[in-house]
Every structure is written in C-alpha cells, then in structure tokens.
mmCIF file of C-alpha atoms in Angstrom:
data_model
loop_
_atom_site.group_PDB
_atom_site.id
_atom_site.type_symbol
_atom_site.label_atom_id
_atom_site.label_comp_id
_atom_site.label_asym_id
_atom_site.label_seq_id
_atom_site.Cartn_x
_atom_site.Cartn_y
_atom_site.Cartn_z
ATOM 1 C CA MET A 225 -31.862 -0.803 17.273
ATOM 2 C CA SER A 226 -31.561 -4.535 16.696
ATOM 3 C CA ASP A 227 -28.377 -6.548 16.910
ATOM 4 C CA PRO A 228 -26.154 -6.226 13.856
ATOM 5 C CA LYS A 229 -26.281 -8.873 11.193
ATOM 6 C CA ILE A 230 -23.682 -9.809 8.630
ATOM 7 C CA TYR A 231 -24.207 -8.502 5.123
ATOM 8 C CA LYS A 232 -22.812 -10.380 2.156
ATOM 9 C CA LEU A 233 -22.198 -7.611 -0.363
ATOM 10 C CA GLU A 234 -20.958 -7.781 -3.924
ATOM 11 C CA THR A 235 -19.197 -4.709 -5.290
ATOM 12 C CA THR A 236 -18.855 -4.667 -9.079
ATOM 13 C CA LEU A 237 -16.850 -2.092 -11.011
ATOM 14 C CA VAL A 238 -19.241 -0.929 -13.722
ATOM 15 C CA TYR A 239 -18.188 -1.714 -17.332
ATOM 16 C CA LEU A 240 -15.428 -4.087 -16.250
ATOM 17 C CA ASP A 241 -15.485 -7.777 -15.374
ATOM 18 C CA LEU A 242 -14.304 -7.081 -11.841
ATOM 19 C CA PHE A 243 -15.994 -7.727 -8.507
ATOM 20 C CA ARG A 244 -15.388 -8.319 -4.814
ATOM 21 C CA GLN A 245 -17.598 -10.146 -2.315
ATOM 22 C CA VAL A 246 -17.297 -9.198 1.334
ATOM 23 C CA LEU A 247 -18.881 -10.016 4.665
ATOM 24 C CA VAL A 248 -19.350 -6.949 6.877
ATOM 25 C CA TYR A 249 -21.385 -5.971 9.911
ATOM 26 C CA SER A 250 -24.681 -4.415 8.839
ATOM 27 C CA ASP A 251 -24.106 -1.467 11.186
ATOM 28 C CA THR A 252 -20.787 -0.507 9.554
ATOM 29 C CA PRO A 253 -20.712 3.256 8.847
ATOM 30 C CA LEU A 254 -20.479 4.024 5.138
ATOM 31 C CA GLU A 255 -17.149 5.793 5.625
ATOM 32 C CA LYS A 256 -15.718 2.607 7.175
ATOM 33 C CA PHE A 257 -17.227 0.607 4.302
ATOM 34 C CA HIS A 258 -15.423 2.965 1.912
ATOM 35 C CA ALA A 259 -12.181 1.793 3.584
ATOM 36 C CA VAL A 260 -13.273 -1.845 3.089
ATOM 37 C CA ILE A 261 -13.838 -1.219 -0.622
ATOM 38 C CA GLN A 262 -10.450 0.482 -0.934
ATOM 39 C CA ALA A 263 -8.701 -2.427 0.795
ATOM 40 C CA THR A 264 -10.379 -5.177 -1.225
ATOM 41 C CA MET A 265 -9.947 -3.385 -4.539
ATOM 42 C CA GLY A 266 -6.321 -2.563 -3.812
ATOM 43 C CA TRP A 267 -6.607 1.207 -4.010
ATOM 44 C CA PHE A 268 -4.979 3.754 -1.701
ATOM 45 C CA ASN A 269 -7.722 6.285 -0.852
ATOM 46 C CA ARG A 270 -6.127 9.041 -2.951
ATOM 47 C CA HIS A 271 -9.358 10.480 -4.373
ATOM 48 C CA LEU A 272 -12.790 11.730 -3.372
ATOM 49 C CA HIS A 273 -15.659 9.290 -3.197
ATOM 50 C CA GLN A 274 -19.395 9.213 -2.676
ATOM 51 C CA PHE A 275 -22.252 6.783 -2.270
ATOM 52 C CA GLU A 276 -25.609 7.128 -3.997
ATOM 53 C CA THR A 277 -28.754 5.340 -2.896
ATOM 54 C CA SER A 278 -31.018 3.590 -5.394
ATOM 55 C CA ASP A 279 -33.425 6.548 -5.069
ATOM 56 C CA GLY A 280 -30.708 9.054 -6.008
ATOM 57 C CA GLN A 281 -29.622 10.477 -2.642
ATOM 58 C CA THR A 282 -25.924 11.338 -2.487
ATOM 59 C CA ILE A 283 -23.960 10.433 0.636
ATOM 60 C CA THR A 284 -20.535 11.918 1.249
ATOM 61 C CA ASN A 285 -18.410 13.238 4.070
ATOM 62 C CA SER A 286 -16.881 16.080 2.074
ATOM 63 C CA GLY A 287 -19.804 18.516 1.968
ATOM 64 C CA PHE A 288 -19.807 18.536 -1.839
ATOM 65 C CA ILE A 289 -23.088 17.479 -3.415
ATOM 66 C CA ASN A 290 -23.620 17.639 -7.177
ATOM 67 C CA GLY A 291 -20.665 20.004 -7.483
ATOM 68 C CA ALA A 292 -21.901 22.523 -4.896
ATOM 69 C CA PHE A 293 -20.955 22.867 -1.258
ATOM 70 C CA ASP A 294 -24.057 22.521 0.899
ATOM 71 C CA ALA A 295 -23.338 20.977 4.287
ATOM 72 C CA GLN A 296 -26.976 21.361 5.393
ATOM 73 C CA ASP A 297 -28.239 19.030 2.667
ATOM 74 C CA GLU A 298 -25.410 16.544 3.032
ATOM 75 C CA LEU A 299 -26.223 12.986 4.051
ATOM 76 C CA ASP A 300 -23.510 12.120 6.541
ATOM 77 C CA GLY A 301 -21.437 9.106 5.511
ATOM 78 C CA GLU A 302 -19.667 9.143 8.887
ATOM 79 C CA ASN A 303 -22.867 8.313 10.757
ATOM 80 C CA MET A 304 -24.998 6.529 8.148
ATOM 81 C CA THR A 305 -24.630 2.765 8.186
ATOM 82 C CA ILE A 306 -24.875 0.212 5.421
ATOM 83 C CA GLU A 307 -28.139 -1.085 6.905
ATOM 84 C CA SER A 308 -29.645 2.417 6.802
ATOM 85 C CA VAL A 309 -29.324 2.285 3.003
ATOM 86 C CA LEU A 310 -29.604 -1.441 2.222
ATOM 87 C CA LYS A 311 -32.368 -3.129 4.186
ATOM 88 C CA ARG A 312 -33.372 -6.103 2.039
ATOM 89 C CA GLN A 313 -31.697 -8.687 -0.153
ATOM 90 C CA ASP A 314 -31.050 -7.488 -3.724
ATOM 91 C CA GLU A 315 -31.183 -3.800 -2.762
ATOM 92 C CA TRP A 316 -28.323 -1.806 -4.257
ATOM 93 C CA MET A 317 -26.426 1.453 -4.073
ATOM 94 C CA LEU A 318 -23.686 3.073 -6.114
ATOM 95 C CA TYR A 319 -20.185 3.994 -4.987
ATOM 96 C CA THR A 320 -18.019 6.342 -7.033
ATOM 97 C CA TYR A 321 -14.303 6.596 -6.372
ATOM 98 C CA ASP A 322 -12.100 9.151 -8.134
ATOM 99 C CA MET A 323 -14.589 11.645 -9.537
ATOM 100 C CA GLU A 324 -12.230 12.492 -12.401
ATOM 101 C CA ASP A 325 -11.916 8.895 -13.631
ATOM 102 C CA ASN A 326 -15.487 7.983 -12.571
ATOM 103 C CA ARG A 327 -14.810 4.595 -11.060
ATOM 104 C CA ASP A 328 -18.480 3.667 -10.609
ATOM 105 C CA HIS A 329 -19.333 0.578 -8.588
ATOM 106 C CA GLU A 330 -22.645 -1.156 -8.011
ATOM 107 C CA ILE A 331 -23.009 -2.638 -4.526
ATOM 108 C CA VAL A 332 -25.696 -5.298 -4.056
ATOM 109 C CA LEU A 333 -26.860 -6.837 -0.792
ATOM 110 C CA GLN A 334 -26.744 -10.529 -1.687
ATOM 111 C CA GLU A 335 -27.542 -12.098 1.658
ATOM 112 C CA ILE A 336 -28.275 -11.247 5.309
ATOM 113 C CA LEU A 337 -26.573 -13.675 7.694
ATOM 114 C CA PRO A 338 -26.259 -14.129 11.449
ATOM 115 C CA VAL A 339 -23.006 -13.101 13.112
ATOM 116 C CA ASN A 340 -20.559 -15.988 13.459
ATOM 117 C CA GLU A 341 -18.547 -15.213 16.604
ATOM 118 C CA ALA A 342 -15.714 -17.485 15.388
ATOM 119 C CA GLN A 343 -15.194 -15.385 12.252
ATOM 120 C CA THR A 344 -13.399 -12.068 11.760
ATOM 121 C CA TYR A 345 -15.158 -9.226 9.946
ATOM 122 C CA PRO A 346 -14.875 -7.586 7.516
ATOM 123 C CA GLN A 347 -13.758 -10.430 5.313
ATOM 124 C CA CYS A 348 -13.296 -10.766 1.571
ATOM 125 C CA ILE A 349 -14.782 -14.072 0.422
ATOM 126 C CA GLY A 350 -14.393 -13.768 -3.339
ATOM 127 C CA GLY A 351 -13.574 -11.667 -6.327
ATOM 128 C CA ALA A 352 -12.273 -11.571 -9.859
ATOM 129 C CA ASN A 353 -9.640 -9.561 -11.684
ATOM 130 C CA ALA A 354 -7.348 -6.715 -10.656
ATOM 131 C CA CYS A 355 -8.661 -3.212 -10.169
ATOM 132 C CA PRO A 356 -7.424 -0.565 -12.597
ATOM 133 C CA ILE A 357 -4.230 1.104 -11.424
ATOM 134 C CA GLU A 358 -4.758 4.399 -9.577
ATOM 135 C CA ASP A 359 -4.710 7.370 -11.957
ATOM 136 C CA SER A 360 -4.704 5.218 -15.097
ATOM 137 C CA GLY A 361 -7.564 7.275 -16.523
ATOM 138 C CA GLY A 362 -11.205 6.426 -16.929
ATOM 139 C CA LEU A 363 -12.405 3.429 -18.881
ATOM 140 C CA GLN A 364 -10.712 4.583 -22.107
ATOM 141 C CA GLY A 365 -7.416 5.326 -20.348
ATOM 142 C CA TYR A 366 -7.462 1.899 -18.731
ATOM 143 C CA GLU A 367 -8.201 0.174 -22.049
ATOM 144 C CA ASP A 368 -5.351 2.131 -23.674
ATOM 145 C CA LEU A 369 -3.010 1.044 -20.867
ATOM 146 C CA LEU A 370 -3.967 -2.618 -21.365
ATOM 147 C CA GLU A 371 -3.430 -2.319 -25.115
ATOM 148 C CA THR A 372 0.049 -0.847 -24.562
ATOM 149 C CA LEU A 373 0.949 -3.590 -22.085
ATOM 150 C CA SER A 374 -0.164 -6.308 -24.507
ATOM 151 C CA ASP A 375 2.563 -5.311 -26.993
ATOM 152 C CA PRO A 376 6.182 -5.142 -25.736
ATOM 153 C CA ASN A 377 7.102 -3.551 -29.094
ATOM 154 C CA ASN A 378 4.784 -0.597 -28.460
ATOM 155 C CA PRO A 379 6.917 2.579 -28.206
ATOM 156 C CA GLU A 380 5.183 3.464 -24.913
ATOM 157 C CA TYR A 381 5.602 0.005 -23.357
ATOM 158 C CA GLU A 382 8.763 0.766 -21.362
ATOM 159 C CA GLU A 383 7.469 4.122 -20.130
ATOM 160 C CA ILE A 384 4.171 2.559 -18.997
ATOM 161 C CA SER A 385 6.016 -0.333 -17.325
ATOM 162 C CA CYS A 386 8.202 2.133 -15.372
ATOM 163 C CA TRP A 387 5.092 4.109 -14.383
ATOM 164 C CA ILE A 388 3.402 0.927 -13.117
ATOM 165 C CA LEU A 389 6.445 0.096 -10.990
ATOM 166 C CA ARG A 390 6.518 3.631 -9.573
ATOM 167 C CA VAL A 391 2.764 3.680 -8.769
ATOM 168 C CA THR A 392 2.241 0.099 -7.573
ATOM 169 C CA GLY A 393 5.661 -1.014 -6.370
ATOM 170 C CA VAL A 394 5.501 -4.124 -8.578
ATOM 171 C CA PRO A 395 7.091 -4.442 -12.033
ATOM 172 C CA THR A 396 4.131 -6.004 -13.842
ATOM 173 C CA TYR A 397 0.372 -5.677 -14.002
ATOM 174 C CA ASP A 398 -1.930 -8.594 -14.752
ATOM 175 C CA PRO A 399 -5.549 -7.454 -15.178
ATOM 176 C CA ARG A 400 -6.751 -11.021 -14.484
ATOM 177 C CA HIS A 401 -5.009 -11.245 -11.106
ATOM 178 C CA PHE A 402 -6.969 -11.310 -7.860
ATOM 179 C CA ASP A 403 -5.693 -12.718 -4.575
ATOM 180 C CA LYS A 404 -8.287 -13.063 -1.829
ATOM 181 C CA ASN A 405 -5.545 -13.539 0.774
ATOM 182 C CA ASP A 406 -3.934 -10.221 -0.214
ATOM 183 C CA ALA A 407 -7.314 -8.508 0.074
ATOM 184 C CA ASN A 408 -7.818 -9.964 3.548
ATOM 185 C CA ARG A 409 -4.325 -8.886 4.634
ATOM 186 C CA ARG A 410 -5.205 -5.339 3.602
ATOM 187 C CA LEU A 411 -8.503 -5.614 5.497
ATOM 188 C CA ALA A 412 -6.607 -6.703 8.603
ATOM 189 C CA ASN A 413 -4.640 -3.436 8.353
ATOM 190 C CA LEU A 414 -7.611 -1.163 7.677
ATOM 191 C CA SER A 415 -6.185 1.592 9.841
ATOM 192 C CA LEU A 416 -3.729 2.201 6.993
ATOM 193 C CA TYR A 417 -6.656 3.220 4.766
ATOM 194 C CA GLU A 418 -8.566 5.366 7.242
ATOM 195 C CA GLN A 419 -7.938 9.046 7.736
#
C-alpha cells in the first residue's frame, strides 16, 4: 500500500444549499470519516448511517443492508477506507444519516494533495449554512420549521424556540450560520463523536 495522501472532499447535503469541505487522510476508515462528517455538520451521531458507492454498493457497520440483516454481504465500514471507494478526482459516493429523515449527502473527491506535515488533519477548510437540527424531520419538516421561525407571531413559534433550546443548547437557530472554527474545534474533539 502506498503512503497516504490528503483528500480534499466536499460533502453537500442534497436538496439544501449546505456544504462542508474537509482535508482528510486518504486511508481514513469510512467509520472515522462518518465521525468527521458528524463533527463538521454539527450533528451528534444519534442515528444510523450508511455510505453508498457510485456503483450502488452499500457500506455500513450495522449489518443492515436494504432493510435486511445479512452480515455476510455487508461491506465493512470499519475497515474500508475512503481511498478504497474514491480513487480519482471527481469520483463521488453518497452518505445517508438518519434513515428516517433521509439526510442524503453527496461526497465528491475534489483534489488529491500531498501530506503537509505542518498541518493537522482532519481539517474543515470551508462550508456554508447550518445543518438542519437533529430530529427536525426530513426536508418538509425542516422547511416547516424554518417557516415557523420566520414569523414570531406564528402560534407554534414559542414552542419551536423552546424545542431548539432543549435540543441544541442555544436559544436561536440561523440557517445561514456556519463557523469553520467551531467545526474545527469539534474535529479536535472527535473522540466525543466516536463510539
């Protein structure tokens, strides 16, 4: 096996104007990359997830494939690396988080770089907009939440605001907010997201 490279990956939440760009070692196991996605998006690893290759192979560590338990056919996300799935620039894979809300993400290999020994990896280098709040529903639920928050006179406004505080620990939610420094602080504490 060759020396690891650095992959510049862009993860985009499908149907929303939301993305994160990260630099990671090419030999990062997919389950560790799952933790990177969770940290940069701002989620808390509360739901199942899976990866899917561009040719339709499902990769998970749970043993559940297409709704049926079949550990023999499972592609092992613990041992498969990013570079085993993405080998060339512009190759892509899908990542789904929270099977009930179907948070589908497209991950594209944008660039293959040499390792810079002076830099820490993984590192978030860019992004736009806040991720939907955990358990806010699928796309329609999220859009409904944003509509409620846009009108303080909405009868559900106070209830939703209290729910946001309870779930996130902050009293407000700005869907346009993204802080690269916050994402990198969460990356520095990745052990909090790993189980």
